[in-house]
Structure formats: structure tokens, C-alpha cells
Short mmCIF file of C-alpha atoms in Angstrom, two decimals:
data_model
loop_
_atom_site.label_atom_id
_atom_site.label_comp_id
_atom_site.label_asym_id
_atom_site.label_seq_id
_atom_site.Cartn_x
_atom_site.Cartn_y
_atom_site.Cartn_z
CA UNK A 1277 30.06 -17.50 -85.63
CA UNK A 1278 30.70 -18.39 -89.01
CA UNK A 1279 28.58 -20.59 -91.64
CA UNK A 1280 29.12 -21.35 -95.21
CA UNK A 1281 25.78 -21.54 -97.20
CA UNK A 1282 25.25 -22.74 -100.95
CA UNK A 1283 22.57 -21.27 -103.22
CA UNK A 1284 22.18 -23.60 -105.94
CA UNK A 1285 19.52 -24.45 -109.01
CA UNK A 1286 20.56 -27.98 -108.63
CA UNK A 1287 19.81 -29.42 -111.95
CA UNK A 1288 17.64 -26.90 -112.79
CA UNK A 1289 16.91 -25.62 -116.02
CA UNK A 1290 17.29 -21.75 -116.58
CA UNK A 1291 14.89 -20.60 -115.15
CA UNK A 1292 15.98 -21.81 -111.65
CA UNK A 1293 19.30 -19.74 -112.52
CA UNK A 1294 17.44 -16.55 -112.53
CA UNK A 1295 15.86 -17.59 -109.34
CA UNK A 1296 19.14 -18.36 -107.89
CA UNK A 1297 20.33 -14.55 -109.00
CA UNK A 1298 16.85 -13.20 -107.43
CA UNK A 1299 17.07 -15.04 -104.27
CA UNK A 1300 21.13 -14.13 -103.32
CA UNK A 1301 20.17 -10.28 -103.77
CA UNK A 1302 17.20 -10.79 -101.19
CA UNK A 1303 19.52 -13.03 -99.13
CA UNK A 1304 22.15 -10.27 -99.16
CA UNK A 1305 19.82 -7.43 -98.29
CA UNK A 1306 18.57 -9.41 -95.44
CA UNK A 1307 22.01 -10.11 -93.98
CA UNK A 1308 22.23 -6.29 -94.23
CA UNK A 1309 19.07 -6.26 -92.38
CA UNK A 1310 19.97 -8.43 -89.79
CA UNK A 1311 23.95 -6.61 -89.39
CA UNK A 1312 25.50 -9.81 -90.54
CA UNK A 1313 28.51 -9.71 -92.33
CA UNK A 1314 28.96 -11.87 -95.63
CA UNK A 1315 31.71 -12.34 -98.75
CA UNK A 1316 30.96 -14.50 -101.81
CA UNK A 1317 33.85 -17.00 -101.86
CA UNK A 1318 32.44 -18.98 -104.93
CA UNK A 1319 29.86 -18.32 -107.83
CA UNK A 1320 29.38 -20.35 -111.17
CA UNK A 1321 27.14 -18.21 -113.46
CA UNK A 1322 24.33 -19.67 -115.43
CA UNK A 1323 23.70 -19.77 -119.15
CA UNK A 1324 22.76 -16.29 -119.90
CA UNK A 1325 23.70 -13.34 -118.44
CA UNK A 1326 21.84 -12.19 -115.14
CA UNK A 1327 21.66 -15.80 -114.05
CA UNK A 1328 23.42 -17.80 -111.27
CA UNK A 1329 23.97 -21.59 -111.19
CA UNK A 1330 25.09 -21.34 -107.86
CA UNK A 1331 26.83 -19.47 -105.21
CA UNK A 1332 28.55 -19.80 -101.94
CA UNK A 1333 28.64 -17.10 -99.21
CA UNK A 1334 30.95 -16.61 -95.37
CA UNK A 1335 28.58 -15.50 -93.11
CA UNK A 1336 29.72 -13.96 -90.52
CA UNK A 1337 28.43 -12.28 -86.79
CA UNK A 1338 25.75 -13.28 -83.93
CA UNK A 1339 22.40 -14.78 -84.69
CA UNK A 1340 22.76 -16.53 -88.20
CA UNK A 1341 21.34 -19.68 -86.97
CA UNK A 1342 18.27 -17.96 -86.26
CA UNK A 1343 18.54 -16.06 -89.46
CA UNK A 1344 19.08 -19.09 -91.64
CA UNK A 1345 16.19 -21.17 -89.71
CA UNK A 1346 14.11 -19.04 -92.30
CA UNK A 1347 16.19 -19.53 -95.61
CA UNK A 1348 17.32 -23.57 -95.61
CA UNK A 1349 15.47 -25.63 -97.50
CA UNK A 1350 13.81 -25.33 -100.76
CA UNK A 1351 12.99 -22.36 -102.28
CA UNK A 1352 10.20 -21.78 -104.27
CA UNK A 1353 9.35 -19.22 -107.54
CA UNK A 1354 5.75 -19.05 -108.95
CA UNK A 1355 5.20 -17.23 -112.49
CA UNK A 1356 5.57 -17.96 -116.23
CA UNK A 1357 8.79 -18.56 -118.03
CA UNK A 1358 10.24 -15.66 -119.52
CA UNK A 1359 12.55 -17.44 -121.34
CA UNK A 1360 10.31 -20.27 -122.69
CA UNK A 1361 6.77 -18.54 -122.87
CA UNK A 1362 4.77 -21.62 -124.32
CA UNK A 1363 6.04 -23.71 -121.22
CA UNK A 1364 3.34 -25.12 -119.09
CA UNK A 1365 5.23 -25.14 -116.06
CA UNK A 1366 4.73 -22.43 -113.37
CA UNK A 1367 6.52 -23.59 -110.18
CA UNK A 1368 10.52 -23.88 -109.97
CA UNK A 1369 12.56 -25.03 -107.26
CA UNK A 1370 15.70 -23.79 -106.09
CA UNK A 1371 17.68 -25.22 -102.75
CA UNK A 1372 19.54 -23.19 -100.06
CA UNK A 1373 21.89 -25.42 -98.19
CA UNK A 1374 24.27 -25.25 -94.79
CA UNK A 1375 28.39 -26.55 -96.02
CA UNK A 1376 29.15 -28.27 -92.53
CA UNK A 1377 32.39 -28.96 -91.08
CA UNK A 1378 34.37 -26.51 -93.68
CA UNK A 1379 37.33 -24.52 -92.19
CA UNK A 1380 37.81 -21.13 -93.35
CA UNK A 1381 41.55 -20.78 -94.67
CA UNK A 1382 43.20 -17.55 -92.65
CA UNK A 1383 46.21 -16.20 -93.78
CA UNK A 1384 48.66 -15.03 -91.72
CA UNK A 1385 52.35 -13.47 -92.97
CA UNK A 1386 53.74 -14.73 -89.10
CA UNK A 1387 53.50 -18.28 -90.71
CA UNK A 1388 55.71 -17.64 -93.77
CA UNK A 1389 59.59 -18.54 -93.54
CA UNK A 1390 61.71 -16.70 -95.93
CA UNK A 1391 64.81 -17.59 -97.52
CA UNK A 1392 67.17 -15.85 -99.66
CA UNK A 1393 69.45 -16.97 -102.78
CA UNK A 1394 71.30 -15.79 -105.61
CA UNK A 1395 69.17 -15.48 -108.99
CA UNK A 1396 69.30 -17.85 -111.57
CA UNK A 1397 69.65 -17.33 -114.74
CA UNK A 1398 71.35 -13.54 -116.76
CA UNK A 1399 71.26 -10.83 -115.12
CA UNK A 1400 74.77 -9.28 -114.74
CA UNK A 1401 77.24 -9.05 -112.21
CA UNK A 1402 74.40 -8.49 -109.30
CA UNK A 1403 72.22 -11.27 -109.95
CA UNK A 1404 75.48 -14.09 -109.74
CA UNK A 1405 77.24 -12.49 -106.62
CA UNK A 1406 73.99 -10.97 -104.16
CA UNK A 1407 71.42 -13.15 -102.89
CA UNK A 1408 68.43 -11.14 -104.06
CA UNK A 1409 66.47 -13.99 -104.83
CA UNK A 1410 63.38 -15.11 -102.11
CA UNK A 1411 62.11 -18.23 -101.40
CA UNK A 1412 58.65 -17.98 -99.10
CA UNK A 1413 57.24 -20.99 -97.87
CA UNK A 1414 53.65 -20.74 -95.63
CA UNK A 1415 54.62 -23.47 -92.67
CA UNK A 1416 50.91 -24.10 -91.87
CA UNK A 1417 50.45 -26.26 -95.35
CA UNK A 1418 54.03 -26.08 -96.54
CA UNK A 1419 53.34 -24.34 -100.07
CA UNK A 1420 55.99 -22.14 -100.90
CA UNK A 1421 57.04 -20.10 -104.53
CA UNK A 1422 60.60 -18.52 -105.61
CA UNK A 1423 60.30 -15.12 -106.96
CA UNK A 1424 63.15 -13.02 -108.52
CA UNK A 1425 61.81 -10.64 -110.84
CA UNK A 1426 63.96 -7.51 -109.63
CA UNK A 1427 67.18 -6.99 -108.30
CA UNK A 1428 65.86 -6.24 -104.45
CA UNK A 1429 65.51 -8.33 -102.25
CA UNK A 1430 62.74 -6.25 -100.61
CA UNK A 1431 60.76 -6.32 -103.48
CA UNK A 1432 60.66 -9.61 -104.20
CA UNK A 1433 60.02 -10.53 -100.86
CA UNK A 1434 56.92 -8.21 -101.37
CA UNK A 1435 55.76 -10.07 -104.48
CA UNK A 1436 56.39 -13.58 -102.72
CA UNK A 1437 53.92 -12.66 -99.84
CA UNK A 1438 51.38 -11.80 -102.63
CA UNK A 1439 51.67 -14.82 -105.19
CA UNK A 1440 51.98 -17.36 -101.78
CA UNK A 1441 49.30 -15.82 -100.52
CA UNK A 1442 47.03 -16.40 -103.81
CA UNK A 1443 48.46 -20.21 -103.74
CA UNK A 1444 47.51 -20.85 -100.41
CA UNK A 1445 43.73 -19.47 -100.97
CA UNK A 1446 43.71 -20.78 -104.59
CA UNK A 1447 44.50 -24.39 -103.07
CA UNK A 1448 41.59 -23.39 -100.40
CA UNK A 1449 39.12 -22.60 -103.14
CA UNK A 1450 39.86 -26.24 -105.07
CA UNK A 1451 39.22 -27.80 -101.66
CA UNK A 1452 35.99 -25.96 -101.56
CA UNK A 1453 34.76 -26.62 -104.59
CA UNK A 1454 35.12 -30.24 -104.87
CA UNK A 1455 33.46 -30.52 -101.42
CA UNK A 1456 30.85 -28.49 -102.90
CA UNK A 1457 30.66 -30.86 -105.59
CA UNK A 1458 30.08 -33.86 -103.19
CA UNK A 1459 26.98 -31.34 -101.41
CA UNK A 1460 25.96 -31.08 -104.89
CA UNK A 1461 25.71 -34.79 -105.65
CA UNK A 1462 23.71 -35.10 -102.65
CA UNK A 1463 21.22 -32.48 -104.15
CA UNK A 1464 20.99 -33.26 -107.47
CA UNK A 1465 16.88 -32.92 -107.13
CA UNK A 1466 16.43 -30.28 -105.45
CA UNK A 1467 13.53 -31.26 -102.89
CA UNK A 1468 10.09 -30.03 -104.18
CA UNK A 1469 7.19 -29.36 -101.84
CA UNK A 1470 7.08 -27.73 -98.23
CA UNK A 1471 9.35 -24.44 -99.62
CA UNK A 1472 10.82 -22.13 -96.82
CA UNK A 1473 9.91 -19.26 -98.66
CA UNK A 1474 7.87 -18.71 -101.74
CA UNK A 1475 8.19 -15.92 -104.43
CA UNK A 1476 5.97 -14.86 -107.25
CA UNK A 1477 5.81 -12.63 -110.48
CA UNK A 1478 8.47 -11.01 -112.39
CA UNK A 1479 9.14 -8.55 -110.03
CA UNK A 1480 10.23 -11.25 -107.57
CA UNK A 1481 7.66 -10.52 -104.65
CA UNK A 1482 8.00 -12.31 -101.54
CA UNK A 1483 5.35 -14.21 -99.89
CA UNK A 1484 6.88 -14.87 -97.18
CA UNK A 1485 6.27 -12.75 -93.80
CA UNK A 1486 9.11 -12.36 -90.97
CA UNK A 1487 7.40 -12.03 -87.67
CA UNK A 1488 10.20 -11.59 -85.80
CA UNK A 1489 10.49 -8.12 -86.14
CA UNK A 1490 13.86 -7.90 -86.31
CA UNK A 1491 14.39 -5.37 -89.61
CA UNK A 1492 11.57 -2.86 -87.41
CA UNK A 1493 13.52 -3.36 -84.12
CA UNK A 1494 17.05 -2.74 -86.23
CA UNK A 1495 15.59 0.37 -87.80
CA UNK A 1496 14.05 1.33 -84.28
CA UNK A 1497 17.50 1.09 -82.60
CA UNK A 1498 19.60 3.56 -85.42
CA UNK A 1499 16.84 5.79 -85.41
CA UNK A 1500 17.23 6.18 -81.51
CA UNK A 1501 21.45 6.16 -82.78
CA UNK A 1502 20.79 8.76 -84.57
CA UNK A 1503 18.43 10.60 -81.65
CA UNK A 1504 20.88 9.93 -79.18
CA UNK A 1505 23.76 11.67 -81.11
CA UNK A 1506 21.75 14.90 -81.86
CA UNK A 1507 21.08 15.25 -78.18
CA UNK A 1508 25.15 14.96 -77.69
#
């Protein structure tokens, strides 16, 4: 199973930056916790260093609906401003939010065609009479570049696989972020009240209890690993 979710401070001043960069390294250890896999595809930093606007992370492996049943919705951070101490407020809001019907891009080097042709351009007597030149083209979106740096073929067929394969994703990225553009217009308040979780103080404690028991069972299950291989 895979799911694409969005961390984001919405319109948020700065302080709901630094709860965005709080609540992804919680959100990470937790997927650690839980043995799912995860890779941060997209993150716009905030204003100041140590703060996040937003971020998007793959999640990968079994039971992430479960996990996320306890993460989607509104997040919420109780303490003072450390960046504005005379400010009044002592609540901020932060959203965590499911991208639906996004298709991971996969790459796969079986889905390029290559073609060679003689370089353009100087080069002496090799580059006008061998065709050392490569055209690769990915047939699954029909994006292709035309590389002839060096006088082997080999090697520029080598450097076309890696600059068509950073098109192809760079094109997948664009598509990704003006879809997450369109999630973000449709959270441009993130929605107070009724938070899934709820943090406090500066050193980011959690009020929220898991009563699953899933990080005990987890830790239960290596340590009898771990028993199980002494034995052996």
C-alpha cells in the first residue's frame, strides 16, 4: 500500500512552520515505529531556518490506514511564541492531509528506446563519420533528450539514462506540486477545533496516548528476534 500525505501550516504564520518541522520528526519516528517505509518527495521550508511550510511524504508497507487514522486532521501546538514573545496567542494549528488519487511515477530503463547519430557540431574526424551521438526517449510519456558530450557511444548512452531519468521525475514533481497546490487551496484555513493530536511546551511533548500498543508489541517481537537468534 502506498499513500501520499501533506504536512502543511496552511496560512499559518511562523510559528505553525516550526510546528510543521516538530510534527514530521514525530511522524517519521512513528513510521519507524510502526516498520513503515517513507521518502520525502517534496518540502518548501519556512521563513527561518528550522522551520517547514510544508512537506509531502510516500508511505509505504501494511497498516498505514490504521496508522494515519491517528495523524489526519488538525494538529494542534499549545505554548508561547518564541518568536513573538508579547503575542497573546497560545494555540496554533497545523493540518495533516491524505493526496488521493496521485500515481507514483516508476522508472523503468525497459521503457527507454535508444537511437544513435552522428554528433553535431566540431569535433574532428570521429564526431562527422561515427554515430556516437544518443538519442533516449522514455515510451511511457514520450520525453526524450540527445546527449553527446564524449566520443562513446557507451557513455553517452550512460549519461542519457541519467538526465531522462531526472526529466521524467522532474516533470512528475511539477505534476505534484500543482496538485498540491489545488489540496492547498482547499485548506487555506486550516480547520481549528477537535485536533487529532495535541502538543505542548517547547520541548514538543505529546499529549496524545496510542493505546494500541503497537510500538510495545514491535519492541516485544525484536526482543524475542533477538532471543530467538542467541538460542541458534
Amino acid at each position: 500500500m502506498e499513500k501520499l500525505i501533506q504536512i502543511t501550516s496552511g496560512r499559518g504564520p511562523l510559528e505553525c512552520q516550526w510546528v510543521v518541522s516538530k510534527v514530521l520528526k514525530t511522524f517519521l519516528e512513528e513510521l519507524k515505529d510502526n516498520t513503515i517505509d517513507y521518502e520525502i518527495i517534496h518540502r518548501e521550508n519556512g521563513d527561518v531556518n528550522m522551520t517547514i511550510k510544508s512537506v509531502t511524504v510516500l508511505l509505504k508497507g501494511k497498516n498505514i490506514k490504521e496508522f494515519l487514522e491517528t495523524w489526519l486532521g488538525s494538529i494542534c501546538w499549545e505554548g508561547k511564541s518564541t518568536f513573538r514573545k508579547l503575542h497573546k496567542r497560545s494555540k496554533w494549528f497545523i493540518g495533516i492531509f491524505e493526496l488521493e488519487n496521485l500515481e507514483t511515477a516508476n522508472f523503468n530503463e525497459k521503457d527507454i528506446r535508444f537511437q544513435t547519430a552522428r554528433s553535431q557540431g566540431s569535433g574532428g574526424q570521429n564526431v562527422n563519420k561515427v554515430n556516437t551521438a544518443v538519442r533516449a526517449t522514455y515510451i511511457p510519456t514520450n520525453e526524450s533528450v540527445f546527449v553527446q558530450d564524449t566520443r562513446s557511444q557507451l557513455n553517452n548512452k550512460k549519461l542519457s539514462i541519467t538526465r531522462l531519468k531526472e526529466k521524467v521525475m522532474g516533470t512528475y514533481i511539477q505534476q505534484l506540486e500543482d496538485r498540491m497546490k489545488e489540496t492547498w487551496n482547499h485548506h487555506l484555513q486550516v480547520e481549528r477545533g477537535n485536533p487529532v493530536r495535541t502538543f505542548s511546551g517547547t520541548d514538543f511533548k505529546s499529549n496524545y496516548q496510542d493505546k494500541s500498543f503497537k510500538k510495545q508489541r514491535n519492541i516485544l517481537k525484536q526482543k524475542f528476534k533477538n532471543y530467538s537468534n542467541d538460542l541458534n
